[in-house]
Amino acid sequence: FDAILVAGSGEHFGEQGAAKIDKFLRLGKSATILLDRVNVDPRSFNGQPLGPRSNTFKIYDLLDSYGIKIGVELVADAP
């Protein structure tokens, strides 16, 4: 593989999963990472931040080590 796509809330990435992604990136490979940080009610556009539910929630720590901070802000576009 030359690239990976990581999508979702990140809850399923424990320490082992984050280590595999880190190893892949350190080989000079590419990744697109799409993480949900806000659970949105589509009727009201009110959002509840999603966050770590255990200490195995390591994907954000991995991104932080690369200087990438994922905020809990919500961006919405209306027609």
Coordinates of C-alpha atoms in Angstrom, one line a residue:
F1 CA 0.0 0.0 0.0
D2 CA 1.2 3.5 -0.7
A3 CA -1.6 5.3 1.1
I4 CA -4.3 4.6 3.7
L5 CA -7.7 6.2 4.5
V6 CA -8.7 6.5 8.1
A7 CA -12.3 7.5 8.8
G8 CA -14.6 7.6 11.7
S9 CA -14.6 8.7 15.3
G10 CA -11.3 7.2 16.2
E11 CA -12.7 5.2 19.1
H12 CA -11.7 1.9 17.5
F13 CA -8.0 2.8 17.5
G14 CA -6.2 1.7 20.6
E15 CA -2.5 1.9 21.2
Q16 CA -1.8 -1.0 18.8
G17 CA -3.8 0.6 15.9
A18 CA -2.2 4.0 16.4
A19 CA 1.3 2.3 16.4
K20 CA 0.5 0.6 13.1
I21 CA -0.5 3.9 11.5
D22 CA 2.6 5.6 12.9
K23 CA 4.9 2.9 11.5
F24 CA 3.2 3.3 8.1
L25 CA 3.7 7.0 8.1
R26 CA 7.3 6.7 9.2
L27 CA 7.9 4.6 6.1
G28 CA 7.2 7.8 4.1
K29 CA 3.7 6.6 3.1
S30 CA 0.6 8.8 3.0
A31 CA -2.6 8.9 4.9
T32 CA -5.9 10.8 4.7
I33 CA -7.5 11.0 8.1
L34 CA -11.1 12.0 8.5
L35 CA -12.2 12.0 12.2
D36 CA -15.6 12.8 13.7
R37 CA -15.1 15.1 16.7
V38 CA -18.7 16.3 17.0
N39 CA -21.9 14.4 17.0
V40 CA -24.4 16.7 15.2
D41 CA -28.2 16.7 15.5
P42 CA -29.1 17.4 11.8
R43 CA -32.4 19.1 12.7
S44 CA -30.9 21.8 15.0
F45 CA -27.2 21.7 14.1
N46 CA -26.4 21.4 17.8
G47 CA -23.3 19.5 18.3
Q48 CA -21.9 17.4 21.2
P49 CA -18.2 17.0 21.2
L50 CA -16.9 13.4 20.9
G51 CA -13.9 12.6 23.1
P52 CA -11.9 9.8 24.5
R53 CA -13.9 7.3 26.5
S54 CA -10.9 5.3 27.6
N55 CA -7.1 5.6 27.9
T56 CA -6.8 3.4 24.7
F57 CA -8.0 6.3 22.6
K58 CA -4.6 7.0 21.0
I59 CA -5.3 8.3 17.5
Y60 CA -5.4 11.9 18.7
D61 CA -2.2 11.4 20.6
L62 CA -0.6 10.1 17.4
L63 CA -1.7 13.1 15.4
D64 CA -0.6 15.4 18.1
S65 CA 2.9 13.9 17.8
Y66 CA 2.9 15.0 14.2
G67 CA 1.8 18.6 15.2
I68 CA -1.8 18.0 14.1
K69 CA -4.5 19.2 16.5
I70 CA -8.1 18.1 15.9
G71 CA -10.5 20.6 17.5
V72 CA -14.1 20.1 18.4
E73 CA -15.4 23.0 16.3
L74 CA -18.2 22.5 13.8
V75 CA -18.2 24.0 10.4
A76 CA -21.6 24.1 8.5
D77 CA -22.5 25.4 5.1
A78 CA -26.0 26.4 4.2
P79 CA -27.3 26.9 0.6

